[in-house]
Coordinates of N, CA and C in Angstrom, one line a residue:
M1216 N 13.9 14.8 -14.8 CA 13.5 13.5 -14.4 C 12.5 13.5 -13.3
M1217 N 11.4 12.8 -13.6 CA 10.3 12.8 -12.6 C 10.7 12.0 -11.3
K1218 N 10.4 12.6 -10.2 CA 10.7 11.9 -8.9 C 9.7 10.9 -8.6
R1219 N 10.1 9.8 -7.9 CA 9.2 8.8 -7.5 C 9.2 8.9 -5.9
V1220 N 8.0 9.1 -5.4 CA 7.9 9.3 -3.9 C 7.0 8.2 -3.4
G1221 N 7.5 7.5 -2.4 CA 6.7 6.6 -1.7 C 5.9 7.2 -0.6
I1222 N 4.7 6.8 -0.4 CA 3.9 7.3 0.8 C 3.3 6.1 1.5
T1223 N 3.5 6.1 2.8 CA 3.1 5.0 3.6 C 2.6 5.5 5.0
G1224 N 2.1 4.6 5.8 CA 1.6 4.9 7.1 C 1.0 3.6 7.6
N1225 N 1.0 3.5 8.9 CA 0.4 2.3 9.5 C -1.1 2.3 9.3
I1226 N -1.7 1.1 9.5 CA -3.2 1.0 9.4 C -4.0 2.0 10.1
G1227 N -4.9 2.7 9.4 CA -5.7 3.7 10.1 C -5.1 5.1 10.2
S1228 N -3.9 5.3 9.6 CA -3.2 6.6 9.7 C -3.9 7.7 8.8
G1229 N -4.6 7.3 7.8 CA -5.2 8.2 6.9 C -4.4 8.4 5.6
K1230 N -3.7 7.4 5.1 CA -2.9 7.5 3.9 C -3.8 7.9 2.7
S1231 N -5.0 7.3 2.6 CA -5.9 7.6 1.4 C -6.4 9.0 1.5
Y1232 N -6.7 9.5 2.7 CA -7.1 10.9 2.9 C -6.0 11.9 2.4
V1233 N -4.8 11.6 2.8 CA -3.7 12.4 2.5 C -3.4 12.3 1.0
C1234 N -3.5 11.1 0.4 CA -3.3 11.0 -1.0 C -4.3 11.8 -1.9
K1235 N -5.5 11.8 -1.4 CA -6.5 12.6 -2.1 C -6.1 14.1 -2.1
M1236 N -5.5 14.6 -1.0 CA -5.1 16.0 -1.0 C -4.0 16.2 -2.1
F1237 N -3.1 15.2 -2.2 CA -2.0 15.4 -3.3 C -2.7 15.3 -4.6
E1238 N -3.7 14.5 -4.8 CA -4.4 14.4 -6.1 C -5.1 15.7 -6.4
N1239 N -5.6 16.4 -5.4 CA -6.2 17.7 -5.6 C -5.2 18.8 -6.0
L1240 N -3.9 18.5 -5.8 CA -2.8 19.3 -6.2 C -2.2 18.8 -7.6
E1241 N -3.0 17.9 -8.2 CA -2.7 17.3 -9.5 C -1.4 16.5 -9.5
I1242 N -1.2 15.8 -8.4 CA -0.1 14.8 -8.3 C -0.7 13.4 -8.4
P1243 N -0.3 12.7 -9.4 CA -0.8 11.3 -9.6 C -0.4 10.4 -8.5
V1244 N -1.3 9.5 -8.1 CA -1.1 8.5 -7.0 C -1.3 7.1 -7.6
F1245 N -0.3 6.3 -7.4 CA -0.4 4.9 -7.7 C -0.7 4.1 -6.5
Y1246 N -2.0 3.6 -6.4 CA -2.4 2.9 -5.2 C -2.0 1.4 -5.3
S1247 N -1.0 1.0 -4.7 CA -0.4 -0.4 -4.9 C -1.4 -1.5 -4.6
D1248 N -2.2 -1.4 -3.5 CA -3.2 -2.4 -3.2 C -4.2 -2.6 -4.3
D1249 N -4.7 -1.5 -4.8 CA -5.7 -1.6 -5.9 C -5.1 -2.2 -7.1
E1250 N -3.9 -1.8 -7.4 CA -3.2 -2.3 -8.6 C -2.9 -3.8 -8.5
T1251 N -2.5 -4.2 -7.3 CA -2.2 -5.6 -7.1 C -3.4 -6.4 -7.3
K1252 N -4.6 -6.0 -6.8 CA -5.8 -6.7 -7.0 C -6.1 -7.0 -8.5
K1253 N -5.8 -6.0 -9.3 CA -6.0 -6.2 -10.8 C -5.0 -7.2 -11.4
L1254 N -3.8 -7.4 -10.8 CA -2.9 -8.3 -11.3 C -3.3 -9.7 -11.2
Y1255 N -4.2 -10.1 -10.3 CA -4.7 -11.4 -10.1 C -5.5 -11.9 -11.3
L1256 N -6.0 -10.9 -12.1 CA -6.8 -11.2 -13.2 C -6.1 -11.3 -14.6
I1257 N -4.8 -11.0 -14.5 CA -3.9 -11.1 -15.7 C -3.8 -12.6 -16.0
P1258 N -4.0 -13.1 -17.3 CA -4.0 -14.5 -17.6 C -2.7 -15.2 -17.1
S1259 N -1.5 -14.6 -17.4 CA -0.3 -15.3 -17.0 C -0.1 -15.4 -15.5
V1260 N -0.6 -14.4 -14.8 CA -0.5 -14.5 -13.3 C -1.5 -15.5 -12.8
K1261 N -2.7 -15.5 -13.3 CA -3.8 -16.4 -12.9 C -3.4 -17.8 -13.1
E1262 N -2.7 -18.1 -14.3 CA -2.3 -19.4 -14.6 C -1.3 -20.0 -13.5
L1263 N -0.4 -19.1 -13.1 CA 0.6 -19.6 -12.1 C -0.1 -19.8 -10.7
I1264 N -1.0 -19.0 -10.4 CA -1.7 -19.1 -9.1 C -2.6 -20.4 -9.1
V1265 N -3.3 -20.7 -10.2 CA -4.1 -21.9 -10.3 C -3.2 -23.1 -10.2
K1266 N -2.1 -23.1 -10.9 CA -1.2 -24.2 -10.9 C -0.7 -24.5 -9.5
R1267 N -0.5 -23.5 -8.7 CA 0.0 -23.7 -7.3 C -1.1 -24.0 -6.3
F1268 N -2.3 -23.3 -6.4 CA -3.3 -23.5 -5.4 C -4.6 -24.2 -5.9
G1269 N -4.7 -24.5 -7.2 CA -5.9 -25.2 -7.7 C -6.9 -24.2 -8.2
E1270 N -7.8 -24.8 -9.1 CA -8.9 -24.0 -9.8 C -9.8 -23.3 -8.8
E1271 N -10.0 -23.9 -7.6 CA -11.0 -23.3 -6.7 C -10.6 -21.9 -6.1
V1272 N -9.4 -21.5 -6.3 CA -8.9 -20.2 -5.8 C -9.5 -19.1 -6.7
Y1273 N -10.1 -19.4 -7.8 CA -10.9 -18.5 -8.6 C -12.3 -19.0 -8.6
F1274 N -13.3 -18.0 -8.6 CA -14.7 -18.3 -8.8 C -15.0 -18.6 -10.2
E1275 N -16.2 -19.2 -10.5 CA -16.5 -19.5 -11.9 C -16.5 -18.3 -12.8
D1276 N -16.9 -17.1 -12.2 CA -16.9 -15.9 -13.0 C -15.5 -15.3 -13.3
G1277 N -14.5 -16.0 -12.8 CA -13.1 -15.6 -13.1 C -12.5 -14.7 -12.0
T1278 N -13.3 -14.3 -11.0 CA -12.8 -13.4 -10.0 C -12.1 -14.2 -8.9
L1279 N -11.2 -13.6 -8.2 CA -10.4 -14.3 -7.2 C -11.2 -14.6 -5.9
N1280 N -11.0 -15.8 -5.4 CA -11.6 -16.2 -4.1 C -10.6 -15.8 -3.0
R1281 N -10.8 -14.5 -2.6 CA -9.8 -13.9 -1.7 C -9.7 -14.7 -0.3
K1282 N -10.9 -15.1 0.1 CA -10.9 -15.8 1.4 C -10.1 -17.1 1.3
L1283 N -10.3 -17.8 0.3 CA -9.5 -19.1 0.1 C -8.0 -18.8 -0.1
L1284 N -7.7 -17.9 -0.9 CA -6.3 -17.5 -1.1 C -5.6 -17.1 0.3
S1285 N -6.4 -16.2 1.0 CA -5.9 -15.8 2.3 C -5.6 -16.9 3.2
Y1286 N -6.5 -17.9 3.2 CA -6.4 -19.1 4.0 C -5.0 -19.8 3.7
H1287 N -4.7 -20.0 2.4 CA -3.5 -20.6 2.0 C -2.3 -19.8 2.4
L1288 N -2.4 -18.5 2.3 CA -1.2 -17.6 2.5 C -0.9 -17.5 4.0
F1289 N -1.9 -17.4 4.8 CA -1.6 -17.2 6.2 C -1.2 -18.4 7.0
K1290 N -1.4 -19.6 6.4 CA -1.0 -20.8 7.1 C 0.4 -21.3 6.6
N1291 N 0.9 -20.6 5.5 CA 2.0 -21.2 4.8 C 2.9 -20.0 4.3
E1292 N 4.1 -19.9 5.0 CA 5.0 -18.8 4.6 C 5.6 -19.0 3.1
E1293 N 5.8 -20.2 2.7 CA 6.2 -20.5 1.4 C 5.2 -20.1 0.3
A1294 N 3.9 -20.2 0.6 CA 2.9 -19.8 -0.3 C 2.9 -18.3 -0.4
M1295 N 3.1 -17.6 0.7 CA 3.2 -16.1 0.7 C 4.4 -15.7 -0.2
K1296 N 5.6 -16.3 0.0 CA 6.7 -16.0 -0.8 C 6.5 -16.3 -2.3
F1297 N 5.7 -17.3 -2.6 CA 5.4 -17.6 -4.0 C 4.6 -16.5 -4.6
I1298 N 3.5 -16.1 -3.9 CA 2.6 -15.0 -4.4 C 3.4 -13.8 -4.6
E1299 N 4.3 -13.4 -3.6 CA 5.1 -12.2 -3.8 C 6.0 -12.3 -5.0
S1300 N 6.6 -13.5 -5.2 CA 7.5 -13.7 -6.4 C 6.7 -13.5 -7.7
V1301 N 5.5 -13.8 -7.7 CA 4.6 -13.7 -8.9 C 4.1 -12.2 -9.1
L1302 N 3.6 -11.7 -8.0 CA 3.0 -10.3 -8.1 C 3.9 -9.2 -8.1
Y1303 N 5.0 -9.2 -7.3 CA 5.8 -8.0 -7.1 C 6.5 -7.6 -8.4
P1304 N 7.1 -8.5 -9.2 CA 7.8 -8.1 -10.4 C 6.7 -7.5 -11.4
A1305 N 5.5 -8.1 -11.4 CA 4.5 -7.6 -12.3 C 4.0 -6.2 -11.9
L1306 N 3.9 -6.0 -10.5 CA 3.5 -4.7 -10.0 C 4.6 -3.6 -10.3
N1307 N 5.8 -4.0 -10.2 CA 6.9 -3.0 -10.4 C 6.9 -2.6 -11.9
Q1308 N 6.7 -3.6 -12.8 CA 6.7 -3.3 -14.2 C 5.5 -2.4 -14.5
H1309 N 4.3 -2.7 -13.9 CA 3.1 -1.9 -14.1 C 3.4 -0.5 -13.6
F1310 N 4.0 -0.3 -12.5 CA 4.3 1.0 -11.9 C 5.2 1.8 -12.9
D1311 N 6.3 1.1 -13.4 CA 7.2 1.8 -14.4 C 6.4 2.3 -15.6
E1312 N 5.6 1.5 -16.1 CA 4.8 1.8 -17.3 C 3.8 3.0 -17.0
W1313 N 3.2 2.9 -15.8 CA 2.3 4.0 -15.3 C 3.1 5.3 -15.2
C1314 N 4.3 5.3 -14.6 CA 5.1 6.5 -14.5 C 5.4 7.1 -15.8
E1315 N 5.7 6.3 -16.8 CA 6.0 6.9 -18.1 C 4.8 7.7 -18.7
Q1316 N 3.6 7.4 -18.3 CA 2.5 8.2 -18.8 C 2.2 9.5 -18.0
Q1317 N 2.8 9.7 -16.9 CA 2.6 10.8 -16.1 C 3.4 12.0 -16.5
K1318 N 2.8 13.2 -16.3 CA 3.5 14.5 -16.7 C 3.8 15.4 -15.6
S1319 N 3.7 14.9 -14.3 CA 3.9 15.8 -13.2 C 5.4 15.8 -12.7
P1320 N 5.8 16.7 -11.8 CA 7.2 16.8 -11.4 C 7.5 15.5 -10.5
Y1321 N 6.5 14.9 -9.9 CA 6.7 13.7 -9.2 C 5.4 12.9 -9.1
V1322 N 5.5 11.6 -8.7 CA 4.4 10.8 -8.5 C 4.5 10.1 -7.1
L1323 N 3.3 9.7 -6.6 CA 3.3 9.0 -5.3 C 2.9 7.6 -5.6
Y1324 N 3.6 6.7 -4.8 CA 3.4 5.3 -4.8 C 2.9 5.0 -3.4
E1325 N 1.6 4.7 -3.2 CA 1.0 4.5 -1.9 C 1.0 3.0 -1.6
S1326 N 1.6 2.7 -0.4 CA 1.7 1.3 0.1 C 1.8 1.3 1.6
A1327 N 1.0 0.4 2.2 CA 1.1 0.3 3.7 C 2.4 -0.5 4.1
I1328 N 2.9 -1.3 3.2 CA 4.1 -2.1 3.6 C 5.4 -1.8 2.9
L1329 N 5.5 -0.5 2.7 CA 6.8 0.0 2.0 C 8.0 -0.4 2.8
F1330 N 8.0 -0.1 4.1 CA 9.2 -0.4 4.9 C 9.3 -1.9 5.2
E1331 N 8.1 -2.6 5.4 CA 8.2 -4.0 5.7 C 8.8 -4.8 4.6
K1332 N 8.6 -4.4 3.4 CA 9.1 -5.1 2.2 C 10.4 -4.5 1.7
N1333 N 11.0 -3.6 2.5 CA 12.3 -2.9 2.1 C 12.2 -2.2 0.7
Y1334 N 11.1 -1.6 0.5 CA 10.9 -0.8 -0.8 C 11.4 0.6 -0.8
G1335 N 11.9 1.0 0.4 CA 12.4 2.4 0.5 C 13.4 2.8 -0.5
K1336 N 14.3 1.8 -0.9 CA 15.4 2.1 -1.8 C 14.9 2.4 -3.2
Y1337 N 13.7 2.1 -3.5 CA 13.2 2.4 -4.9 C 12.7 3.8 -5.1
F1338 N 12.7 4.6 -4.0 CA 12.1 5.9 -4.1 C 13.1 7.0 -3.8
D1339 N 12.8 8.2 -4.5 CA 13.7 9.4 -4.2 C 13.4 9.9 -2.8
K1340 N 12.2 9.9 -2.4 CA 11.8 10.4 -1.1 C 10.7 9.5 -0.6
I1341 N 10.5 9.5 0.8 CA 9.4 8.8 1.4 C 8.6 9.7 2.4
I1342 N 7.3 9.7 2.2 CA 6.4 10.4 3.1 C 5.8 9.4 4.1
F1343 N 5.8 9.7 5.3 CA 5.1 8.8 6.3 C 3.9 9.6 6.9
V1344 N 2.7 8.9 6.9 CA 1.5 9.5 7.5 C 1.4 8.9 8.9
S1345 N 1.4 9.8 9.9 CA 1.4 9.4 11.3 C 0.1 9.8 12.0
A1346 N -0.3 8.9 12.9 CA -1.5 9.2 13.7 C -1.3 8.3 15.0
P1347 N -1.8 8.9 16.2 CA -1.7 8.1 17.4 C -2.4 6.8 17.3
E1348 N -1.9 5.8 18.0 CA -2.5 4.4 17.9 C -4.0 4.4 18.3
D1349 N -4.4 5.1 19.3 CA -5.8 5.1 19.7 C -6.7 5.6 18.6
I1350 N -6.2 6.6 17.9 CA -7.0 7.2 16.8 C -7.1 6.2 15.7
R1351 N -5.9 5.6 15.3 CA -5.9 4.6 14.2 C -6.8 3.5 14.6
L1352 N -6.8 3.0 15.8 CA -7.6 1.9 16.2 C -9.1 2.2 16.0
Q1353 N -9.6 3.4 16.5 CA -11.0 3.8 16.3 C -11.4 3.9 14.8
R1354 N -10.5 4.5 14.0 CA -10.8 4.7 12.6 C -11.0 3.3 11.9
V1355 N -10.1 2.4 12.2 CA -10.2 1.1 11.5 C -11.4 0.3 12.0
M1356 N -11.7 0.3 13.3 CA -12.8 -0.4 13.8 C -14.1 0.1 13.2
K1357 N -14.2 1.4 13.0 CA -15.4 2.1 12.4 C -15.4 1.7 10.9
R1358 N -14.3 1.9 10.2 CA -14.2 1.7 8.8 C -14.5 0.3 8.4
D1359 N -13.9 -0.7 9.1 CA -14.0 -2.1 8.7 C -15.1 -2.9 9.5
D1360 N -15.7 -2.1 10.4 CA -16.8 -2.7 11.3 C -16.2 -4.0 11.9
C1361 N -15.1 -3.9 12.7 CA -14.5 -5.1 13.3 C -14.1 -4.8 14.7
T1362 N -13.6 -5.8 15.4 CA -13.3 -5.7 16.8 C -11.9 -5.1 17.0
E1363 N -11.7 -4.6 18.3 CA -10.4 -4.1 18.6 C -9.3 -5.1 18.4
E1364 N -9.6 -6.4 18.8 CA -8.6 -7.4 18.7 C -8.2 -7.7 17.3
N1365 N -9.2 -7.6 16.4 CA -8.9 -7.8 15.0 C -8.0 -6.8 14.4
V1366 N -8.2 -5.5 14.8 CA -7.4 -4.4 14.4 C -6.0 -4.6 15.0
R1367 N -5.9 -4.9 16.3 CA -4.6 -5.0 16.9 C -3.8 -6.1 16.3
S1368 N -4.4 -7.2 15.9 CA -3.7 -8.3 15.3 C -3.0 -7.8 14.0
R1369 N -3.7 -7.0 13.2 CA -3.2 -6.4 12.0 C -2.1 -5.4 12.3
M1370 N -2.3 -4.6 13.4 CA -1.3 -3.6 13.8 C 0.1 -4.3 14.1
R1371 N 0.0 -5.5 14.7 CA 1.2 -6.2 15.2 C 2.0 -6.6 14.0
L1372 N 1.4 -6.7 12.8 CA 2.2 -7.1 11.6 C 3.0 -6.0 11.0
Q1373 N 2.8 -4.8 11.5 CA 3.5 -3.6 10.9 C 4.6 -3.2 11.9
L1374 N 5.6 -2.6 11.3 CA 6.7 -2.0 12.0 C 6.2 -0.8 12.8
S1375 N 6.9 -0.5 13.9 CA 6.5 0.6 14.7 C 6.5 2.0 14.0
E1376 N 5.7 2.9 14.4 CA 5.6 4.2 13.9 C 7.0 4.9 14.1
D1377 N 7.6 4.8 15.2 CA 8.9 5.4 15.5 C 9.9 5.0 14.5
L1378 N 10.0 3.7 14.2 CA 11.0 3.2 13.3 C 10.8 3.8 11.9
K1379 N 9.5 3.8 11.5 CA 9.2 4.3 10.2 C 9.4 5.8 10.1
I1380 N 9.1 6.6 11.1 CA 9.4 8.0 11.1 C 10.9 8.2 10.9
S1381 N 11.7 7.4 11.6 CA 13.2 7.6 11.5 C 13.7 7.3 10.1
K1382 N 12.9 6.5 9.3 CA 13.4 6.2 7.9 C 12.8 7.1 6.9
A1383 N 11.7 7.9 7.2 CA 11.0 8.7 6.3 C 11.7 10.1 6.1
D1384 N 11.5 10.7 4.9 CA 12.1 12.0 4.6 C 11.1 13.1 5.1
F1385 N 9.8 12.8 5.0 CA 8.8 13.7 5.5 C 7.8 13.0 6.3
V1386 N 7.2 13.7 7.3 CA 6.2 13.1 8.2 C 5.0 14.0 8.1
I1387 N 3.8 13.5 7.9 CA 2.5 14.2 7.9 C 1.8 13.7 9.2
Y1388 N 1.5 14.6 10.1 CA 0.8 14.3 11.3 C -0.7 14.4 11.1
N1389 N -1.4 13.3 11.1 CA -2.9 13.3 10.9 C -3.5 12.9 12.2
D1390 N -3.4 13.7 13.2 CA -3.8 13.4 14.6 C -5.1 14.1 15.0
G1391 N -5.7 14.8 14.1 CA -7.0 15.5 14.4 C -6.8 16.8 15.1
I1392 N -5.5 17.2 15.3 CA -5.2 18.4 15.9 C -4.5 19.4 14.9
K1393 N -3.4 18.9 14.4 CA -2.6 19.6 13.4 C -3.3 19.5 12.0
A1394 N -3.5 20.7 11.4 CA -4.1 20.7 10.0 C -3.2 20.0 9.0
V1395 N -3.9 19.1 8.3 CA -3.1 18.2 7.3 C -2.8 19.0 6.0
E1396 N -3.7 19.7 5.5 CA -3.6 20.4 4.2 C -2.3 21.2 4.1
P1397 N -2.0 22.1 5.1 CA -0.8 22.9 5.0 C 0.5 22.0 5.0
Q1398 N 0.5 20.9 5.7 CA 1.6 20.0 5.7 C 1.8 19.4 4.3
V1399 N 0.7 19.0 3.6 CA 0.7 18.5 2.3 C 1.3 19.5 1.3
E1400 N 0.7 20.7 1.4 CA 1.2 21.8 0.5 C 2.6 22.1 0.7
A1401 N 3.2 22.1 1.9 CA 4.6 22.4 2.1 C 5.5 21.3 1.5
I1402 N 5.1 20.1 1.6 CA 5.8 18.9 1.0 C 5.8 19.0 -0.5
N1403 N 4.6 19.3 -1.0 CA 4.4 19.5 -2.5 C 5.3 20.5 -3.0
K1404 N 5.4 21.7 -2.3 CA 6.3 22.7 -2.8 C 7.8 22.3 -2.9
L1405 N 8.2 21.6 -1.8 CA 9.6 21.0 -1.8 C 9.8 20.0 -2.9
L1406 N 8.8 19.2 -3.2 CA 9.0 18.1 -4.2 C 8.9 18.6 -5.6
C1407 N 8.2 19.7 -5.8 CA 8.1 20.3 -7.1 C 9.3 21.1 -7.6
C1408 N 10.2 21.4 -6.7 CA 11.5 22.1 -7.0 C 12.3 21.4 -8.0

């Protein structure tokens, strides 16, 4: 039976960088954010969202008006719960179908909010990618071309690294000091057994 492994880390920790290393070892990675974006375009999902938020939440070309939807979601907790109730079951079904197509000893499910949404119970093991806050801050400011306050406001929405480390089965330190590749290879060996 193929193992399902969650991989998470706080903003700027380098999850994508680490996931690419697993992909180089021929381990399939399900990027939950990317897959969630695709769900907004499924007709049945789109219909529910339009019914709740109105036609203007999609542009004329059929793509999602992310700014407008974000505006609705951040000012209204009920709206966020509604979106999650629509998207998460569809995402879980999509992940199950995706897993059935994979031929590896395990797969990775990448998500920044694995612990925030209590998804830990759905996985055989969880990998946490850790990096010091100052490094994460610099990475995100550079990547997203934004202010320190903007990044800190996003950081405040996530649980602490210490809490997540205590819940994880494996921790990969991406601090610019310890080499990441040997850590990935060691975890891969253990998960392939």
